[in-house]
mmCIF file of C-alpha atoms in Angstrom:
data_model
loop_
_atom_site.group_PDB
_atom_site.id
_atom_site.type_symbol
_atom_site.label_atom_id
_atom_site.label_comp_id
_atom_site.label_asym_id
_atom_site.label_seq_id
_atom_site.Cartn_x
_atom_site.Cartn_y
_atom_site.Cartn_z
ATOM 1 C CA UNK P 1319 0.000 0.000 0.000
ATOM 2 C CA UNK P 1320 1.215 3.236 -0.783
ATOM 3 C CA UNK P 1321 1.592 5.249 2.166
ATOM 4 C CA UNK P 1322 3.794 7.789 4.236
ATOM 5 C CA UNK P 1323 4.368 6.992 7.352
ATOM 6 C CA UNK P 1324 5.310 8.910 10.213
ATOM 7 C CA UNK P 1325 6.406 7.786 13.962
ATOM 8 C CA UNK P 1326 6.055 8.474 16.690
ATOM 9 C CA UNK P 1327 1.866 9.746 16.395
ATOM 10 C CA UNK P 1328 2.060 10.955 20.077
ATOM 11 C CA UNK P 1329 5.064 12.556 21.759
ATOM 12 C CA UNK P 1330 5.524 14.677 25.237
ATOM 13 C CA UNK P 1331 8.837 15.546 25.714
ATOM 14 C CA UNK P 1332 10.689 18.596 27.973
ATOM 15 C CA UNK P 1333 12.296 21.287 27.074
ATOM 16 C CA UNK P 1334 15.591 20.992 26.261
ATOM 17 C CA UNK P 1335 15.798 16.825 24.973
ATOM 18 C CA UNK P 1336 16.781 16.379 21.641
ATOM 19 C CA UNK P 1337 13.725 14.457 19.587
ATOM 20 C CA UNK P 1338 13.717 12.996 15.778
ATOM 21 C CA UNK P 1339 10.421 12.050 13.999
ATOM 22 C CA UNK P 1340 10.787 9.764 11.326
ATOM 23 C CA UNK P 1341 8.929 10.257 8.187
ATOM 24 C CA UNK P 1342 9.228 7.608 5.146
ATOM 25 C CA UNK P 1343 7.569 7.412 1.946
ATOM 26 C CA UNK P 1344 7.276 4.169 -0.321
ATOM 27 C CA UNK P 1345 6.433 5.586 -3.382
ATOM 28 C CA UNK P 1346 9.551 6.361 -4.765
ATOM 29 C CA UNK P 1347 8.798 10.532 -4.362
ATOM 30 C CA UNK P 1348 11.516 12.662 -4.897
ATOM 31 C CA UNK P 1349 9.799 15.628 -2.853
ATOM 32 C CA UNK P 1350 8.832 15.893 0.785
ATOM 33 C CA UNK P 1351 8.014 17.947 2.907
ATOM 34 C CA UNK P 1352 7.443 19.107 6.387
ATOM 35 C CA UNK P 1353 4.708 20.905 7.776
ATOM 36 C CA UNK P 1354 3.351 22.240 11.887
ATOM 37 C CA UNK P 1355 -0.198 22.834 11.873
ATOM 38 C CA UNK P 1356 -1.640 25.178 14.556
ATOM 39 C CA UNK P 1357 -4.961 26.041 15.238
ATOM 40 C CA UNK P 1358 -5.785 29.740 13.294
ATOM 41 C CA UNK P 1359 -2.794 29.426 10.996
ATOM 42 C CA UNK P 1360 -2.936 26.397 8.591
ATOM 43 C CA UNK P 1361 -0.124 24.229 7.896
ATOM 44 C CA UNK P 1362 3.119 26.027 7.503
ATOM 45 C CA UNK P 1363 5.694 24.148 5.433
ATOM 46 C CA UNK P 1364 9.066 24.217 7.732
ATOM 47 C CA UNK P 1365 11.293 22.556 5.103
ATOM 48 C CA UNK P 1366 11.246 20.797 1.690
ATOM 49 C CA UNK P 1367 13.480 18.447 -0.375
ATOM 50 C CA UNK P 1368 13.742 18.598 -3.883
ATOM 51 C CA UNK P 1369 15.926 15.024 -4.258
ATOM 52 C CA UNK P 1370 18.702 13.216 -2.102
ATOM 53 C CA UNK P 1371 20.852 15.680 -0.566
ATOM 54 C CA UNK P 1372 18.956 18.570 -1.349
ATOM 55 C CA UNK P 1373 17.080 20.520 1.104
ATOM 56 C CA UNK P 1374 15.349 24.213 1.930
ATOM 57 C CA UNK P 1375 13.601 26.329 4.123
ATOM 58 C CA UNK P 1376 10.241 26.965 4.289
ATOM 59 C CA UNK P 1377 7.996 29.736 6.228
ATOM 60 C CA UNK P 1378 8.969 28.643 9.839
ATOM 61 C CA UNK P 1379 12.181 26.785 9.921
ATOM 62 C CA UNK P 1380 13.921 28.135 13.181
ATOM 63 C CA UNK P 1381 14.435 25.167 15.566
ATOM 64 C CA UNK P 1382 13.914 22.456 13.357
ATOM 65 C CA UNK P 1383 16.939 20.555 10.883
ATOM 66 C CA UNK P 1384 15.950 17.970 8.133
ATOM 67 C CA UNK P 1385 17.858 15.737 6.370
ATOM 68 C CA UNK P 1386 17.572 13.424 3.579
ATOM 69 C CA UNK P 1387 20.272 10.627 3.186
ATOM 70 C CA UNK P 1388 17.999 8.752 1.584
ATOM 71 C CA UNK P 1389 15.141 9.204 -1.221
ATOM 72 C CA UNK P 1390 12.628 7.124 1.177
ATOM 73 C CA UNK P 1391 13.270 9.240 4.412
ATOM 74 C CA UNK P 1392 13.174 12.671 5.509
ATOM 75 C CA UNK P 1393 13.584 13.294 9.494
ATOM 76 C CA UNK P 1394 12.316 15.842 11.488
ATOM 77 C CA UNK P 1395 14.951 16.859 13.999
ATOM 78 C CA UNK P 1396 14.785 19.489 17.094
ATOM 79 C CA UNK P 1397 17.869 20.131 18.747
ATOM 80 C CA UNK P 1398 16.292 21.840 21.621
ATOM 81 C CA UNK P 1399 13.023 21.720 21.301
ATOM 82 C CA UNK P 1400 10.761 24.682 23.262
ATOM 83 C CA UNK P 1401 7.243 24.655 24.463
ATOM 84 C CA UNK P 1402 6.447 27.216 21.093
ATOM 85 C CA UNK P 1403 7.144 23.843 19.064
ATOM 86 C CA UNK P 1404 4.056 22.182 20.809
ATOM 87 C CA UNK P 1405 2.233 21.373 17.625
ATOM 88 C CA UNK P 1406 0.654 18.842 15.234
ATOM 89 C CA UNK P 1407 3.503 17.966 12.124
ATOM 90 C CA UNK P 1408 2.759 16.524 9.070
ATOM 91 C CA UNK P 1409 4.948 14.443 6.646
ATOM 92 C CA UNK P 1410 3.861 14.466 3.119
ATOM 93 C CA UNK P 1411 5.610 13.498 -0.382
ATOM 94 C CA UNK P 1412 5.090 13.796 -4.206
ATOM 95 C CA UNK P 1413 6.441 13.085 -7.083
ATOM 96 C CA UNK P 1414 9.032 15.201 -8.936
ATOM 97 C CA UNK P 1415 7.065 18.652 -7.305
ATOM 98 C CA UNK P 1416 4.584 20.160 -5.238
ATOM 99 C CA UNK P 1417 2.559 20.922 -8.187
ATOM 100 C CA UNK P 1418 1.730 17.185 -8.327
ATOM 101 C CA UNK P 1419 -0.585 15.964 -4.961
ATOM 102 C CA UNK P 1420 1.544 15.623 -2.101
ATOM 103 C CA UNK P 1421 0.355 12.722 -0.183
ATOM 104 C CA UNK P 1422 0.479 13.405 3.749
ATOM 105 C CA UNK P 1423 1.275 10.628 6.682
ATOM 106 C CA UNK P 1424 -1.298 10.340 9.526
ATOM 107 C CA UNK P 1425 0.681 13.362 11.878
ATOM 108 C CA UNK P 1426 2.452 13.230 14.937
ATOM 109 C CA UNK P 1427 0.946 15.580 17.896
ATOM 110 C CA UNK P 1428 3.931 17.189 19.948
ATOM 111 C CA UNK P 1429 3.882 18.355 23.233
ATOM 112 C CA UNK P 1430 6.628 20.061 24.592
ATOM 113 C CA UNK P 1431 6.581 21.114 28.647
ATOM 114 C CA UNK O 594 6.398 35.768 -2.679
ATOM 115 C CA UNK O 595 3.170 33.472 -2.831
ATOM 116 C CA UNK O 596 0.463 33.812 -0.091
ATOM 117 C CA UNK O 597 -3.141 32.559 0.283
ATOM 118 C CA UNK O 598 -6.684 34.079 1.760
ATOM 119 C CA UNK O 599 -9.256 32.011 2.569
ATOM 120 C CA UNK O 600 -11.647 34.673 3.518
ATOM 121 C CA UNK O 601 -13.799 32.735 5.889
ATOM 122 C CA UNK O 602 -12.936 30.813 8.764
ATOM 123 C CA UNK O 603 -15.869 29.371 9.625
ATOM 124 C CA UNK O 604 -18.846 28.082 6.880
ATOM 125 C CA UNK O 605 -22.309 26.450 8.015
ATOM 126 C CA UNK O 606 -24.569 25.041 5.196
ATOM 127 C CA UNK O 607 -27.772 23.435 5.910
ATOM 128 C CA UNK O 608 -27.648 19.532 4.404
ATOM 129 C CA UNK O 609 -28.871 19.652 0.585
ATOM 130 C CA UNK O 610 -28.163 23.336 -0.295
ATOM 131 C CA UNK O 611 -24.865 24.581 -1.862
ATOM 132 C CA UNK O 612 -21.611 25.186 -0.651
ATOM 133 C CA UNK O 613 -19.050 27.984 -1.506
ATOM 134 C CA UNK O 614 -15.967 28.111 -0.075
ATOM 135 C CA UNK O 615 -13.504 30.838 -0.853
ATOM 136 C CA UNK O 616 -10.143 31.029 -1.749
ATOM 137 C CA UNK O 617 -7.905 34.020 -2.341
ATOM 138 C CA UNK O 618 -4.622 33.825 -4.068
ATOM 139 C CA UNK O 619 -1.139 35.957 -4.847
ATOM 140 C CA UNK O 620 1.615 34.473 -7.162
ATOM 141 C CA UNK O 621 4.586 36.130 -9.072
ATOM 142 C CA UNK O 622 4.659 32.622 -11.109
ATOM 143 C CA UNK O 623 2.322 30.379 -12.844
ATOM 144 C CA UNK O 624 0.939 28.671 -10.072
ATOM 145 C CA UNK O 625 -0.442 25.505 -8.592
ATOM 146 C CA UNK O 626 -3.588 25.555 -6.961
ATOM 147 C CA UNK O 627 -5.166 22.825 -4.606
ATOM 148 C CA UNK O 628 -7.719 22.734 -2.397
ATOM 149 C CA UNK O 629 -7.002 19.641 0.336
ATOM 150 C CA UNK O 630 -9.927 18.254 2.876
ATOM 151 C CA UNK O 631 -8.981 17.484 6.373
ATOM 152 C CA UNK O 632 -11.709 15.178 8.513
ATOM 153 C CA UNK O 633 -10.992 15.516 12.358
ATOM 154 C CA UNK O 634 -8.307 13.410 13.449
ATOM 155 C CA UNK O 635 -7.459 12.622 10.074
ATOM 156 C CA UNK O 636 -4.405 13.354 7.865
ATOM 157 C CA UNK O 637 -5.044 15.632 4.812
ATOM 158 C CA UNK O 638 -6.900 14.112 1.417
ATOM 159 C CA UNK O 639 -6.337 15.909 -1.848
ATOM 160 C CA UNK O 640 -9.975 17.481 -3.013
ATOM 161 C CA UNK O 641 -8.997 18.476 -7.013
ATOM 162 C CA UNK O 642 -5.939 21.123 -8.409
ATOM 163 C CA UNK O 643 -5.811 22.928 -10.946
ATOM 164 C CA UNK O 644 -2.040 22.956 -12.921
ATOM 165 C CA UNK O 645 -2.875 25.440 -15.953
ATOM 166 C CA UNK O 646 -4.914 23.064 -17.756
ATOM 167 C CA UNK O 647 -8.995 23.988 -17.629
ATOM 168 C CA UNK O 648 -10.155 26.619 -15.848
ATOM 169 C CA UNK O 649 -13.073 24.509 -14.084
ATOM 170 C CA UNK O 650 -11.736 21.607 -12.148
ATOM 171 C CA UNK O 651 -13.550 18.754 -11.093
ATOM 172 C CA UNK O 652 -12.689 16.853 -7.660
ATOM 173 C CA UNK O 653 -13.739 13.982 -5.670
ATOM 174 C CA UNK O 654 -16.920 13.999 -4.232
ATOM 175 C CA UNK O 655 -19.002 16.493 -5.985
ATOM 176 C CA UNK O 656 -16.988 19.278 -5.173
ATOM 177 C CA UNK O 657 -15.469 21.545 -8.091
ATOM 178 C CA UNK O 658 -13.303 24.984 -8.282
ATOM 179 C CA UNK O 659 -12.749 27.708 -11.000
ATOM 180 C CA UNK O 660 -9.761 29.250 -11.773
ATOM 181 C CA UNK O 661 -9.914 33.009 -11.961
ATOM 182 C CA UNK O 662 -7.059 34.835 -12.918
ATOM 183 C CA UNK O 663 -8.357 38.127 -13.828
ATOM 184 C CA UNK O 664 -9.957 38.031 -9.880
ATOM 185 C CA UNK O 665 -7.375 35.764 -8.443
ATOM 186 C CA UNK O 666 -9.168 33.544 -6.915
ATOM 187 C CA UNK O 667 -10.022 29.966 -6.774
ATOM 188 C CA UNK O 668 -13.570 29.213 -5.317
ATOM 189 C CA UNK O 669 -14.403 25.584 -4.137
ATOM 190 C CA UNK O 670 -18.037 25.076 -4.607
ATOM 191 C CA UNK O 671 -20.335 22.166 -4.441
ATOM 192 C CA UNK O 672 -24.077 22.029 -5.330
ATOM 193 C CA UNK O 673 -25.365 20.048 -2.195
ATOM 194 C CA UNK O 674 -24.004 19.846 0.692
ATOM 195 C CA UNK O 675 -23.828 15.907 2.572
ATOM 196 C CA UNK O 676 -23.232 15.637 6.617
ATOM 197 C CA UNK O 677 -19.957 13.449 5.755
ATOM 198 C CA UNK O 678 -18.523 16.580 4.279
ATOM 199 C CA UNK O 679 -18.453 18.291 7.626
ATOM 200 C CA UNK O 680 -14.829 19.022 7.893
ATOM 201 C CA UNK O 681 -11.939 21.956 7.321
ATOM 202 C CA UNK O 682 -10.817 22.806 4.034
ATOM 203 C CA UNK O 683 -7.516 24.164 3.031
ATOM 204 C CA UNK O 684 -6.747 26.179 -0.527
ATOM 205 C CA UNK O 685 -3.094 26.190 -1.255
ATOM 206 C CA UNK O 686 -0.749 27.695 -3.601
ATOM 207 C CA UNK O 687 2.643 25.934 -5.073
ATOM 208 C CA UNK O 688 4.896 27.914 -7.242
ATOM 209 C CA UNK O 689 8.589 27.723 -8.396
ATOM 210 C CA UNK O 690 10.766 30.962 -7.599
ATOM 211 C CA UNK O 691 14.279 30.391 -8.944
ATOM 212 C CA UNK O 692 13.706 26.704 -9.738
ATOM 213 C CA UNK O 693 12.897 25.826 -5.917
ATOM 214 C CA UNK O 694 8.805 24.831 -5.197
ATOM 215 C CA UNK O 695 7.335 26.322 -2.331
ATOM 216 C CA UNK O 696 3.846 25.297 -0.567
ATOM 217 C CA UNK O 697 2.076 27.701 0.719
ATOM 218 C CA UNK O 698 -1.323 26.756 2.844
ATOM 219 C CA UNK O 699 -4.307 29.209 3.353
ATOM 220 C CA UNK O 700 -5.437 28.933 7.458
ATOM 221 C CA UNK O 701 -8.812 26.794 6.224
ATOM 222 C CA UNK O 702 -12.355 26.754 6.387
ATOM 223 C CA UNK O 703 -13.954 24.907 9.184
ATOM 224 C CA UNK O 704 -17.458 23.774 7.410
ATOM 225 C CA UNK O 705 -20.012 22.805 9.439
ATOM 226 C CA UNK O 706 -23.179 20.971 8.228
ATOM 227 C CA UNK O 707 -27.087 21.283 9.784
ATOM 228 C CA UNK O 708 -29.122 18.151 9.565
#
C-alpha cells in the first residue's frame, strides 16, 4: 500500500531533549516535505526536499533541521526543542514537485513542557 | 512571494443546499492551486488542483473549483451539501521561484453541516 508513514503519532517531551520524527515514503517521491499545523494558521511548510541531498527552508524553519540521506526518508529533527514547538507535524511526499498531490502521513501531535 | 486568503474561517450550510468556499490567491509565477480536505483526526486528502490546464476543475466527491485569474481567486463550490462533508478545508498555492517549489497553505475553512 502506498503510504507515508510517520512515527512516533504521540510525543511529550521537555524542554531541552533532543527528539527525531521519522517520516518515510514508499512511493519512490523525490519531494517531501514538512509541515506544523496550529490552530488559526494552517499548515506552515518548515522545510522541503527537492531530491537526495537537497534541502530548503520553508515559512517557519527556526528550531527544526531535516535531512535526507535517503530518497525514502526525511527526518524531522529538534535540537532543543521549546514549548512554542508544541504542535501537530505533518509528513507528506510527491512526485518530482509540489505541483503534483503531495500525499500526507497520519501526523504526529507534539507536546513540549 | 506566494500567499493565500481564505476569507472565511468558519462556513455552516444546511444539508442539501450549496456550498461555496472561498479562496484568495497571490503568485509572481504560474501557479499551482489545490484545495485539500482534512476530517478531524485525520491526515489531509487531496480534493482536485488545478495545474494550468482547464479553468473549471472537477474533484472527488461532488466538489469543483474555477480558476480566476483576472480576480485571483479559486472558489471551491459544491451544489449540495452531505453531513460526511463536515470538515476543514484548506486552498493552497505551489509555485517555483528560482527553480525551488514552495507550498504555501491558506489557514482553512472549518465547514459545518445542519441536519
Amino acid at each position: 500500500e502506498a503510504q507515508v508513514t510517520q512515527n512516533p503519532r504521540y510525543l511529550i517531551t521537555v524542554t531541552g531533549k533532543k527528539l527525531t520524527v521519522t517520516c518515510s515514503q514508499n512511493m519512490n517521491h523525490e519531494y517531501m516535505s514538512w509541515y506544523r499545523q496550529d490552530p488559526g494558521l494552517g499548515l506552515r511548510q518548515i522545510y522541503y526536499s527537492m531530491n537526495v541531498e537537497v534541502t530548503d527552508k520553508g515559512d517557519v524553519p527556526e528550531g527544526y533541521k531535516v535531512s535526507r540521506k535517503e530518497k525514502r526518508n526525511f527526518p524531522l529533527i529538534l535540537e532543543s526543542p521549546s514549548p512554542n514547538q508544541t504542535s501537530l507535524y505533518f509528513c507528506a511526499s510527491s512526485p518530482i514537485g509540489p505541483h503534483t498531490e503531495a500525499f500526507f502521513g497520519q501526523g504526529t501531535r507534539l507536546t513540549v513542557v | 512571494a506566494q500567499s493565500v486568503t481564505q476569507l472565511d474561517s468558519h462556513v455552516s450550510v444546511s444539508e442539501g443546499t450549496p456550498v461555496l468556499l472561498r479562496c484568495n490567491y497571490s503568485s509572481s509565477y504560474s501557479p499551482s492551486l489545490f484545495w485539500y480536505v482534512q476530517h478531524p483526526n485525520k491526515g489531509l486528502q487531496l480534493l482536485l488542483k488545478y495545474t494550468s490546464a482547464a479553468t473549471l476543475v472537477k474533484g472527488i466527491n461532488g466538489f469543483e473549483a474555477e480558476f480566476k485569474k483576472s480576480e485571483t481567486s479559486f472558489h471551491l463550490t459544491k451544489p449540495s451539501a452531505h453531513m460526511s462533508d463536515a470538515a476543514e478545508y484548506f486552498c493552497v498555492v505551489s509555485d517555483a521561484p528560482g527553480g525551488y517549489q514552495k507550498v504555501t497553505f491558506g489557514t482553512g475553512t472549518k465547514l459545518q453541516v445542519i441536519p
